[in-house]
mmCIF file of C-alpha atoms in Angstrom:
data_model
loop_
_atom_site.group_PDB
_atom_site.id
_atom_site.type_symbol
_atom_site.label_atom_id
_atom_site.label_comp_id
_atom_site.label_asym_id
_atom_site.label_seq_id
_atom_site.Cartn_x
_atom_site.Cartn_y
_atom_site.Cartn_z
ATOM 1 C CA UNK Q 3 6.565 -21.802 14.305
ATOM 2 C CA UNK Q 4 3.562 -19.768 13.789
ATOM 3 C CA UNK Q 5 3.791 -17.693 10.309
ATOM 4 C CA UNK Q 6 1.878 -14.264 10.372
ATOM 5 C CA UNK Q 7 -0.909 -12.913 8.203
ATOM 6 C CA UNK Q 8 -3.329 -10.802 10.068
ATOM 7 C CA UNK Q 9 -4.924 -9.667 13.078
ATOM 8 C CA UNK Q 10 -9.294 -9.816 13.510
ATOM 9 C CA UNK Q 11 -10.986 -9.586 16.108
ATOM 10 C CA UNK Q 12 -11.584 -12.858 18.529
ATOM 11 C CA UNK Q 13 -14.302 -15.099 17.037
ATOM 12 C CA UNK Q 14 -12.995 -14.720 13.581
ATOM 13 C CA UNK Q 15 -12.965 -18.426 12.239
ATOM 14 C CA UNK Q 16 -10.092 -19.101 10.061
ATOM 15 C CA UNK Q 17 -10.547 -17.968 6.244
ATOM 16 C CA UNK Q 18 -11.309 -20.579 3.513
ATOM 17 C CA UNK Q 19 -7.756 -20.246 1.864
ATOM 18 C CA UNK Q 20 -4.664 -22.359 2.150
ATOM 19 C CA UNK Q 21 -1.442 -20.013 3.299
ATOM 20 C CA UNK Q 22 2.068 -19.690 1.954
ATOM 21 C CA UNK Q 23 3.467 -23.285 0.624
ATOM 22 C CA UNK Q 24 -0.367 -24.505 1.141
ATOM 23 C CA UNK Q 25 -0.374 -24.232 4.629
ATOM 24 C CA UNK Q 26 -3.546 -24.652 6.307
ATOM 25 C CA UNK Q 27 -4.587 -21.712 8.098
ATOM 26 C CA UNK Q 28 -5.197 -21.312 12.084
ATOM 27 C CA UNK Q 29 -6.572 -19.014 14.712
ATOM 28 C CA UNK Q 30 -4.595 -18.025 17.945
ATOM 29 C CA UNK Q 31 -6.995 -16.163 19.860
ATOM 30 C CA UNK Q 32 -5.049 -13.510 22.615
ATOM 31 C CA UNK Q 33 -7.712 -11.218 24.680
ATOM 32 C CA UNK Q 34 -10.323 -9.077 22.333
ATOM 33 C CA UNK Q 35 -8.084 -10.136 19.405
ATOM 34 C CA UNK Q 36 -7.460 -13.531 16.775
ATOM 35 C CA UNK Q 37 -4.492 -13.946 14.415
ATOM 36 C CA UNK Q 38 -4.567 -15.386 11.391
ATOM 37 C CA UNK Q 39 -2.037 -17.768 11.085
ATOM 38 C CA UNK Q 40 -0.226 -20.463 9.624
ATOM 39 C CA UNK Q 41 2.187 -23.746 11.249
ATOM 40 C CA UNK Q 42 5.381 -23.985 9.573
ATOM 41 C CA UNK Q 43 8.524 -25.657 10.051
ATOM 42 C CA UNK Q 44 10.871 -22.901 8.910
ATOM 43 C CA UNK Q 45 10.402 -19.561 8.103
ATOM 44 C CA UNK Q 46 9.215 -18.923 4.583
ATOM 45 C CA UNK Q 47 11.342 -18.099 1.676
ATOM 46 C CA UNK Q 48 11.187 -14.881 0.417
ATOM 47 C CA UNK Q 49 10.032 -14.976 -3.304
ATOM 48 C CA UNK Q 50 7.315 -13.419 -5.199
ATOM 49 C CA UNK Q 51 5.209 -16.556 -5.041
ATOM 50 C CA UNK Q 52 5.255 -16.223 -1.232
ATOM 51 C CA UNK Q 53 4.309 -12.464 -1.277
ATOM 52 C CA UNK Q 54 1.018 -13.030 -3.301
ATOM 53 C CA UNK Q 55 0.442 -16.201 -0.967
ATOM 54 C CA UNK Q 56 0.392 -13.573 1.798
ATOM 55 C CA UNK Q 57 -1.438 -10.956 -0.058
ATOM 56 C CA UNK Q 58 -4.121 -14.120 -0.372
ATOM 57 C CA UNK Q 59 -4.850 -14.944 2.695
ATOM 58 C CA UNK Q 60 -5.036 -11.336 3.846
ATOM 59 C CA UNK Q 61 -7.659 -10.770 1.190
ATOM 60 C CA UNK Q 62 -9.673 -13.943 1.943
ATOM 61 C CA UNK Q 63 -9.731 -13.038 5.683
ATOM 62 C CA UNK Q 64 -10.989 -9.011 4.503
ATOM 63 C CA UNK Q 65 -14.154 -10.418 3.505
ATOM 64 C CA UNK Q 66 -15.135 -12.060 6.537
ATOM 65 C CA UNK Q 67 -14.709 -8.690 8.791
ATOM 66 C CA UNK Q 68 -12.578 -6.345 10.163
ATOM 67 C CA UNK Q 69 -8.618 -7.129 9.740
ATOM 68 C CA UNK Q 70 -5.015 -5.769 10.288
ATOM 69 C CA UNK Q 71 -2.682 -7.112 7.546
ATOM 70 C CA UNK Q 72 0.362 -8.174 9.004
ATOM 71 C CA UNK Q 73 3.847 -7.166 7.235
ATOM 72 C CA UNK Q 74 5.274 -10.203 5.120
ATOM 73 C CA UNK Q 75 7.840 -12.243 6.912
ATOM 74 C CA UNK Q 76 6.513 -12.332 10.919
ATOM 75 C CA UNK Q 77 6.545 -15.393 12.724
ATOM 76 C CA UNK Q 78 6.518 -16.508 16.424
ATOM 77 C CA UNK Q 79 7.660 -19.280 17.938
ATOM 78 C CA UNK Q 80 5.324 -20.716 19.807
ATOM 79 C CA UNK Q 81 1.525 -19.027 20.413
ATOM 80 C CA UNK Q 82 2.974 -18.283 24.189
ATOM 81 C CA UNK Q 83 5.043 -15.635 22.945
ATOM 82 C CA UNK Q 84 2.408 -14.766 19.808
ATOM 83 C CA UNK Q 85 -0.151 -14.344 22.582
ATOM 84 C CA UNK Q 86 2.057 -11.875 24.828
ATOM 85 C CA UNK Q 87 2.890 -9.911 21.828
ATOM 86 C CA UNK Q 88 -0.791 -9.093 21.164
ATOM 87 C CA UNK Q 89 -1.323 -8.492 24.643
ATOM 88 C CA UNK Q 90 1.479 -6.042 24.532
ATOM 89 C CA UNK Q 91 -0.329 -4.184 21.587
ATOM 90 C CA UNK Q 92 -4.034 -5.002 22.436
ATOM 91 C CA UNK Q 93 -5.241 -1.195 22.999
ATOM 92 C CA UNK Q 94 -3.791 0.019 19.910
ATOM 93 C CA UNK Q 95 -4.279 -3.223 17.874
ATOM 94 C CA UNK Q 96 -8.480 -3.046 19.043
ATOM 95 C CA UNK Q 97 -8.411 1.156 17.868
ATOM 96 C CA UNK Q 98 -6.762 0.249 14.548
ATOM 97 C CA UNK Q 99 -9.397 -2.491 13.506
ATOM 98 C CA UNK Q 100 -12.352 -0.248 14.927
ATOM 99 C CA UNK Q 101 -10.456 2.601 12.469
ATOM 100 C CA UNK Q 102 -10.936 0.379 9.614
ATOM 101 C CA UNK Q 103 -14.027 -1.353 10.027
ATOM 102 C CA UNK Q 104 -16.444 -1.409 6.707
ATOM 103 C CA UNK Q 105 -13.365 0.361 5.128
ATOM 104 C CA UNK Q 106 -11.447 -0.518 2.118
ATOM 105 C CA UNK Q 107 -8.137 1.097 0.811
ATOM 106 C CA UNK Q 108 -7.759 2.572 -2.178
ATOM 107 C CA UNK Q 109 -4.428 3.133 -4.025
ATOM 108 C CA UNK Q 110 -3.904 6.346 -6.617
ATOM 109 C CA UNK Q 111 -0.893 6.535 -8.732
ATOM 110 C CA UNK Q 112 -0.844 10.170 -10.438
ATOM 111 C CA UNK Q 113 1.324 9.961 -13.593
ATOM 112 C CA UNK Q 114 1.708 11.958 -16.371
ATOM 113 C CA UNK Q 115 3.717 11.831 -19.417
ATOM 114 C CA UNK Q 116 6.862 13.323 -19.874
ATOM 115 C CA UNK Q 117 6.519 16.934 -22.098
ATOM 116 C CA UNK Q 118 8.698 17.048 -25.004
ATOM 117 C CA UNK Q 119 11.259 19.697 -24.150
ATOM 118 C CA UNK Q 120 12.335 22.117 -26.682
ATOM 119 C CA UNK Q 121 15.775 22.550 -26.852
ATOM 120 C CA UNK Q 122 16.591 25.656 -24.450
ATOM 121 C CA UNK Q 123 18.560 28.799 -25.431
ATOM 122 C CA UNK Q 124 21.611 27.929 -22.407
ATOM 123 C CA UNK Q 125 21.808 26.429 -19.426
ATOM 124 C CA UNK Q 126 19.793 28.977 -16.974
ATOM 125 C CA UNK Q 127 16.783 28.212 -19.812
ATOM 126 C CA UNK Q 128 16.881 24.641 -19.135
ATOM 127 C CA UNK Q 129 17.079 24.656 -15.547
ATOM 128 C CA UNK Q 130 14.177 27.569 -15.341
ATOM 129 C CA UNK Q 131 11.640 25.346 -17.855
ATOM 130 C CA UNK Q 132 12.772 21.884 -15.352
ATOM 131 C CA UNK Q 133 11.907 24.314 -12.163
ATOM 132 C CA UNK Q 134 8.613 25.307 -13.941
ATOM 133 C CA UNK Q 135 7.498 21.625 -15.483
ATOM 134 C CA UNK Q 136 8.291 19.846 -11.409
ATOM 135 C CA UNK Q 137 6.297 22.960 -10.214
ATOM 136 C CA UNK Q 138 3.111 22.159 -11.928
ATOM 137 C CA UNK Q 139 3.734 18.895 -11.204
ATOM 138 C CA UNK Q 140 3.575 19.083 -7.786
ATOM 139 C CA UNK Q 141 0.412 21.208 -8.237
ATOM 140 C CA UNK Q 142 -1.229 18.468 -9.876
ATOM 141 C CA UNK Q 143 -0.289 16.006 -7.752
ATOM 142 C CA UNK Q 144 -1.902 18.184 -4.485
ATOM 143 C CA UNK Q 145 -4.970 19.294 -6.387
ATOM 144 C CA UNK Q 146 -5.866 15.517 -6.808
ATOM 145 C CA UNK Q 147 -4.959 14.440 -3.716
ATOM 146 C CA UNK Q 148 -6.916 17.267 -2.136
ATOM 147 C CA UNK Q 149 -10.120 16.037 -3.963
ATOM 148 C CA UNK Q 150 -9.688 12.338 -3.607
ATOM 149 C CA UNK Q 151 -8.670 13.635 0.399
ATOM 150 C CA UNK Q 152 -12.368 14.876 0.668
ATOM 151 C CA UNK Q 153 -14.115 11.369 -0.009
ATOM 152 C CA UNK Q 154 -11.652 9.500 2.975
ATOM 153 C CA UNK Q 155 -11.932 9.010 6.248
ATOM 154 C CA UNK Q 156 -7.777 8.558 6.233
ATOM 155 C CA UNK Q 157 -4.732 8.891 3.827
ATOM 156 C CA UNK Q 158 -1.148 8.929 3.725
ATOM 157 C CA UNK Q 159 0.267 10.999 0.726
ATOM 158 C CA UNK Q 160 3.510 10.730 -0.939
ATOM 159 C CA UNK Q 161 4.772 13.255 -2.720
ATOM 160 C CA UNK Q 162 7.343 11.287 -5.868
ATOM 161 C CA UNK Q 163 10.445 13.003 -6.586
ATOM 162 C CA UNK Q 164 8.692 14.373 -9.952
ATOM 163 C CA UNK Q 165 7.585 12.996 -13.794
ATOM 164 C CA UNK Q 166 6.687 10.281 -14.669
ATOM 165 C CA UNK Q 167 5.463 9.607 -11.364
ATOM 166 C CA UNK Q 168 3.701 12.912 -9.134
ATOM 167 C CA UNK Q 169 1.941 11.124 -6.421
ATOM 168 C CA UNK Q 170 1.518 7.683 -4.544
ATOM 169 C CA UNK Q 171 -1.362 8.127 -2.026
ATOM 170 C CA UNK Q 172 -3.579 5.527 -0.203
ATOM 171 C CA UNK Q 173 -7.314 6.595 1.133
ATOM 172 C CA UNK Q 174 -9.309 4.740 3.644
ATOM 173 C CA UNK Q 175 -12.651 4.571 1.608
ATOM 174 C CA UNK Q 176 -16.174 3.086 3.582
ATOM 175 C CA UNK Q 177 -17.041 0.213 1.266
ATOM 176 C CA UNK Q 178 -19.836 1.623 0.333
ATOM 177 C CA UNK Q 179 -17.959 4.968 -1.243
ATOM 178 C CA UNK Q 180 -15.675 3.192 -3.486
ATOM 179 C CA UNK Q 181 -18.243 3.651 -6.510
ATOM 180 C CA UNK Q 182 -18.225 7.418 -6.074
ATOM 181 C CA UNK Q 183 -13.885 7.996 -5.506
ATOM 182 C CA UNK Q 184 -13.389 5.613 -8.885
ATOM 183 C CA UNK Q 185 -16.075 8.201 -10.089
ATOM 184 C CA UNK Q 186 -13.913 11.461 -8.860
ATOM 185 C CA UNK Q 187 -10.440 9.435 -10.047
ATOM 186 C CA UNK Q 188 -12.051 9.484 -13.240
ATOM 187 C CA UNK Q 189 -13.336 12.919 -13.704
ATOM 188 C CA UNK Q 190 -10.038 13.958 -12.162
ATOM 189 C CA UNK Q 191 -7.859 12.005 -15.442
ATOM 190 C CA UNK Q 192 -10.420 13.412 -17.557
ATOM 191 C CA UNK Q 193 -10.345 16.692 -16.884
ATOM 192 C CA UNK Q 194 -6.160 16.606 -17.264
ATOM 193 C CA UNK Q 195 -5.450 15.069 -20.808
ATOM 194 C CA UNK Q 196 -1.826 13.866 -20.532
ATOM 195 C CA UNK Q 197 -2.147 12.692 -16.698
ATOM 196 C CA UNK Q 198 -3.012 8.938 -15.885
ATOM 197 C CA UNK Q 199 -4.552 8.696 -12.400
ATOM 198 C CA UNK Q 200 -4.526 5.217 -11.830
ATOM 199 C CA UNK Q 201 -6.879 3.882 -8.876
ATOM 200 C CA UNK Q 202 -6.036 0.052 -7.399
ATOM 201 C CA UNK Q 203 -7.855 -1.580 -5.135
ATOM 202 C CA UNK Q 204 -9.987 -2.130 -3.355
ATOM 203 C CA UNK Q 205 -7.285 -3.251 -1.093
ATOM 204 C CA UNK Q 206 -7.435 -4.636 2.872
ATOM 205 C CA UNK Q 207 -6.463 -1.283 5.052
ATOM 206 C CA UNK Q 208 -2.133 -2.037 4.739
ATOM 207 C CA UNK Q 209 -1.595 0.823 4.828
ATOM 208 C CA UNK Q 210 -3.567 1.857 8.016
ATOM 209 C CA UNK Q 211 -2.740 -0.701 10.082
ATOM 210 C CA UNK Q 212 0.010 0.807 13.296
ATOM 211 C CA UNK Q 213 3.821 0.031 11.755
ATOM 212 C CA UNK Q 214 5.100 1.328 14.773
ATOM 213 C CA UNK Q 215 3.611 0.679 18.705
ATOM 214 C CA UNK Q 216 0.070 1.793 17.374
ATOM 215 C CA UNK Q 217 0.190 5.313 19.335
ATOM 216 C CA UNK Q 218 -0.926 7.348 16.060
ATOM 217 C CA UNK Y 16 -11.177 7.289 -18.242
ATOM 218 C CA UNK Y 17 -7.414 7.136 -17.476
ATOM 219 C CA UNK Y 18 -5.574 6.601 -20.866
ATOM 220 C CA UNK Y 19 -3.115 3.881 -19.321
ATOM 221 C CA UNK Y 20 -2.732 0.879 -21.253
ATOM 222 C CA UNK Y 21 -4.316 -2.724 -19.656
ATOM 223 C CA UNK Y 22 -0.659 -4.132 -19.595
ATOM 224 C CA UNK Y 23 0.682 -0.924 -17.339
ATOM 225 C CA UNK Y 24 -2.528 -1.285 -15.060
ATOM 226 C CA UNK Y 25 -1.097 -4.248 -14.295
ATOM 227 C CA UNK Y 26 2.229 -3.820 -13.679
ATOM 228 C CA UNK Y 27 0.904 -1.146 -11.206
ATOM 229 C CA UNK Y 28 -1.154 -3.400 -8.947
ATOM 230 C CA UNK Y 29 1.309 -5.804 -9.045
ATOM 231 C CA UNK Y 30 3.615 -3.329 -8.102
ATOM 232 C CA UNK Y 31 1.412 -1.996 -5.559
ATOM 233 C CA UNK Y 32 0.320 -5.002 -4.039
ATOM 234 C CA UNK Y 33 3.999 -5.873 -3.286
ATOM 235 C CA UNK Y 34 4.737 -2.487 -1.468
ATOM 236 C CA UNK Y 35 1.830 -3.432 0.577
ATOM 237 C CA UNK Y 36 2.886 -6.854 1.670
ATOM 238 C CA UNK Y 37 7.066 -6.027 2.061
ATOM 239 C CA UNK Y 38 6.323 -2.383 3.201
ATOM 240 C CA UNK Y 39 2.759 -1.708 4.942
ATOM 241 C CA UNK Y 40 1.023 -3.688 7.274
ATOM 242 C CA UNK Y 41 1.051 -4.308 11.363
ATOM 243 C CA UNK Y 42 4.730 -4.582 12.513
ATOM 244 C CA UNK Y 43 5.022 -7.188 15.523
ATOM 245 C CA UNK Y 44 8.046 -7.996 16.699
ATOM 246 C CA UNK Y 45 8.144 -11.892 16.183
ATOM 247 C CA UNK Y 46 10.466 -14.667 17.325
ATOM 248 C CA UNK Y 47 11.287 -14.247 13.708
ATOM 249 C CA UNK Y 48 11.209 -11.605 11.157
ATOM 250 C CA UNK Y 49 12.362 -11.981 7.922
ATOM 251 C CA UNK Y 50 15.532 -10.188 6.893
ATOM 252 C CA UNK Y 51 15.727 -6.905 5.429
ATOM 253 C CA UNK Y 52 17.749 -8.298 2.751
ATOM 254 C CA UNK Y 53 15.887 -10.976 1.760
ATOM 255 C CA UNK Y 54 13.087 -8.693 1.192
ATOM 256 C CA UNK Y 55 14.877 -5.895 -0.678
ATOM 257 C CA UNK Y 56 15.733 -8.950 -2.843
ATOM 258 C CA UNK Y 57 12.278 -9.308 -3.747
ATOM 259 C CA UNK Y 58 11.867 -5.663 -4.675
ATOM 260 C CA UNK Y 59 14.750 -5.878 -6.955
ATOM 261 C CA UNK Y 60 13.556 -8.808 -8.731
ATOM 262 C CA UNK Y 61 10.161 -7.449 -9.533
ATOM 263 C CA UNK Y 62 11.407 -4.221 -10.308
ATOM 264 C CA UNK Y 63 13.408 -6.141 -12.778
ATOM 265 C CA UNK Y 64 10.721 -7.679 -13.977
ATOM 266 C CA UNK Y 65 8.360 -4.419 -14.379
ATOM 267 C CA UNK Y 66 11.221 -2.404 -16.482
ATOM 268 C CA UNK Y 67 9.817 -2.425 -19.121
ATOM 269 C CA UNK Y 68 7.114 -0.180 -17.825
ATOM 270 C CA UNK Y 69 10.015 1.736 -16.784
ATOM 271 C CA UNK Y 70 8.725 5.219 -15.559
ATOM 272 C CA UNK Y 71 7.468 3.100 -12.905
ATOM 273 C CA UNK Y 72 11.332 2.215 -12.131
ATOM 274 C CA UNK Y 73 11.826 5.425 -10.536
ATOM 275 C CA UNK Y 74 8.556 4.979 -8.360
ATOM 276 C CA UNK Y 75 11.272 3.054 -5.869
ATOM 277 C CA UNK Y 76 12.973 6.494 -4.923
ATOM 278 C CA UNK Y 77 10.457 8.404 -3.333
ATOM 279 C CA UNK Y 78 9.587 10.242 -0.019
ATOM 280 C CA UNK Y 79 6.832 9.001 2.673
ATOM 281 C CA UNK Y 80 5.302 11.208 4.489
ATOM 282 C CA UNK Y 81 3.508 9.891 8.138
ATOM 283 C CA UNK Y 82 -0.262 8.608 7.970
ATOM 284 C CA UNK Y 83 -3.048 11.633 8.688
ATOM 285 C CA UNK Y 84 -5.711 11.479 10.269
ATOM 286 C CA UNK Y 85 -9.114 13.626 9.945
#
């Protein structure tokens, strides 16, 4: 079977990485498009070990150009049916990797420590200072993801359900930006003592490649 | 600077690296696709594993909100 780990565009040679289990790697090429890919006999096992394998060869395969991670765990049977499936998707498959070209994405994590409470008066005390500490949480949480918002060309944005954690977002950043959002992350943590805005990345575009038939 | 400790910076791109591969990425549908379960397992493992950072525990229960565009 052929194991999944991205989609390029057609001409893409295969990255200089070995694939989940050691794998070599391989190129099925279908129209305008090339998948990354690996021969296996059986589907591979879900561990941790396999899921940074993946996360490998989607990195190694970043650097050489425009890619569309594939989700962990995808495999075809034979690159017949691989190839129809891409045909199937080509249109929205080609505007996702134009979307992301000379792009990176960047991951924020707004957190902020958990205020000691004071002990409240009764039970309409506590529940007004909880409604006031998730409302200025949320309020942090937009504010940075309205600045870091500016320096993107994309992001999704998820709200958490409140402290520790206010926000998960991811921005589509061009490469040549990411120097300036770390910049902004920082002045954004510095200028809120108490909240950690933690930047990862940069990371290939996961979360910007089409989960669903690619009609975004 | 963000005031996080080295060993929680960690934990979060670990953590965030695995919500990438189990959660983001192009969705085909393949001859085969690897069961739900078998990935949740994952999570559960790792999430086991990152406890003791444990506010990050209750990153799991969150809400997405669709991809924008500008």
């Amino acid at each position: 079977m052929l194991y999944l780990y991205a989609i390029a565009e057609a001409g893409t040679a295969a990255p200089q990485a070995a694939g989940v289990s050691g794998a070599p790697l391989a190129v099925v090429e279908a129209g305008a498009l090339a998948a990354i890919c690996s021969v296996l006999d059986a589907a591979p096992e879900a561990t941790e070990a396999a899921v940074v394998e993946h996360a490998g060869v989607v990195e190694a395969a970043a650097a050489g150009g425009s890619v569309l991670p594939v989700r962990f765990g995808t495999a075809f049977a034979d690159a017949a049916s691989l190839r129809r499936e891409l045909a199937d998707r080509e249109s929205a498959l080609r505007r996702a990797l134009e979307r992301v070209r000379g792009r990176v994405e960047l991951g924020v994590r707004v957190l902020v420590a958990a205020a000691p409470r004071a002990p409240a008066a009764d039970g309409r005390a506590y529940l007004l200072g909880r409604l006031d500490e998730q409302r200025r949480a949320a309020a942090i949480a937009e504010e940075v993801h309205r600045t870091l918002a500016q320096e993107a060309a994309a992001e999704t944005f998820r709200v958490a359900p409140g402290p520790p954690l206010l926000l998960s977002a991811a921005y589509l950043v061009d490469a040549d930006a990411v120097q300036r959002f770390r910049e902004r992350v920082d002045e954004l943590a510095a200028a809120r003592p108490g909240v950690d805005v933690l930047c990862t990345g940069p990371w290939p575009p996961y979360s910007f490649a089409p989960a669903d038939g690619g009609g975004e | 600077m963000s005031s996080a400790h080295p060993a929680t910076r960690q934990s979060v791109t670990l953590l965030e690296l695995v919500d990438r591969v189990l959660d983001k990425g192009v969705v085909l549908s393949g001859d085969i696709t690897l069961a739900v379960a078998d990935v949740d397992l994952i999570r559960v493992e790792l999430h086991a594993l990152l406890a003791s950072v444990d506010r990050l525990d209750r990153a799991s229960d969150r809400r997405a909100l669709p991809v924008r565009d500008r």
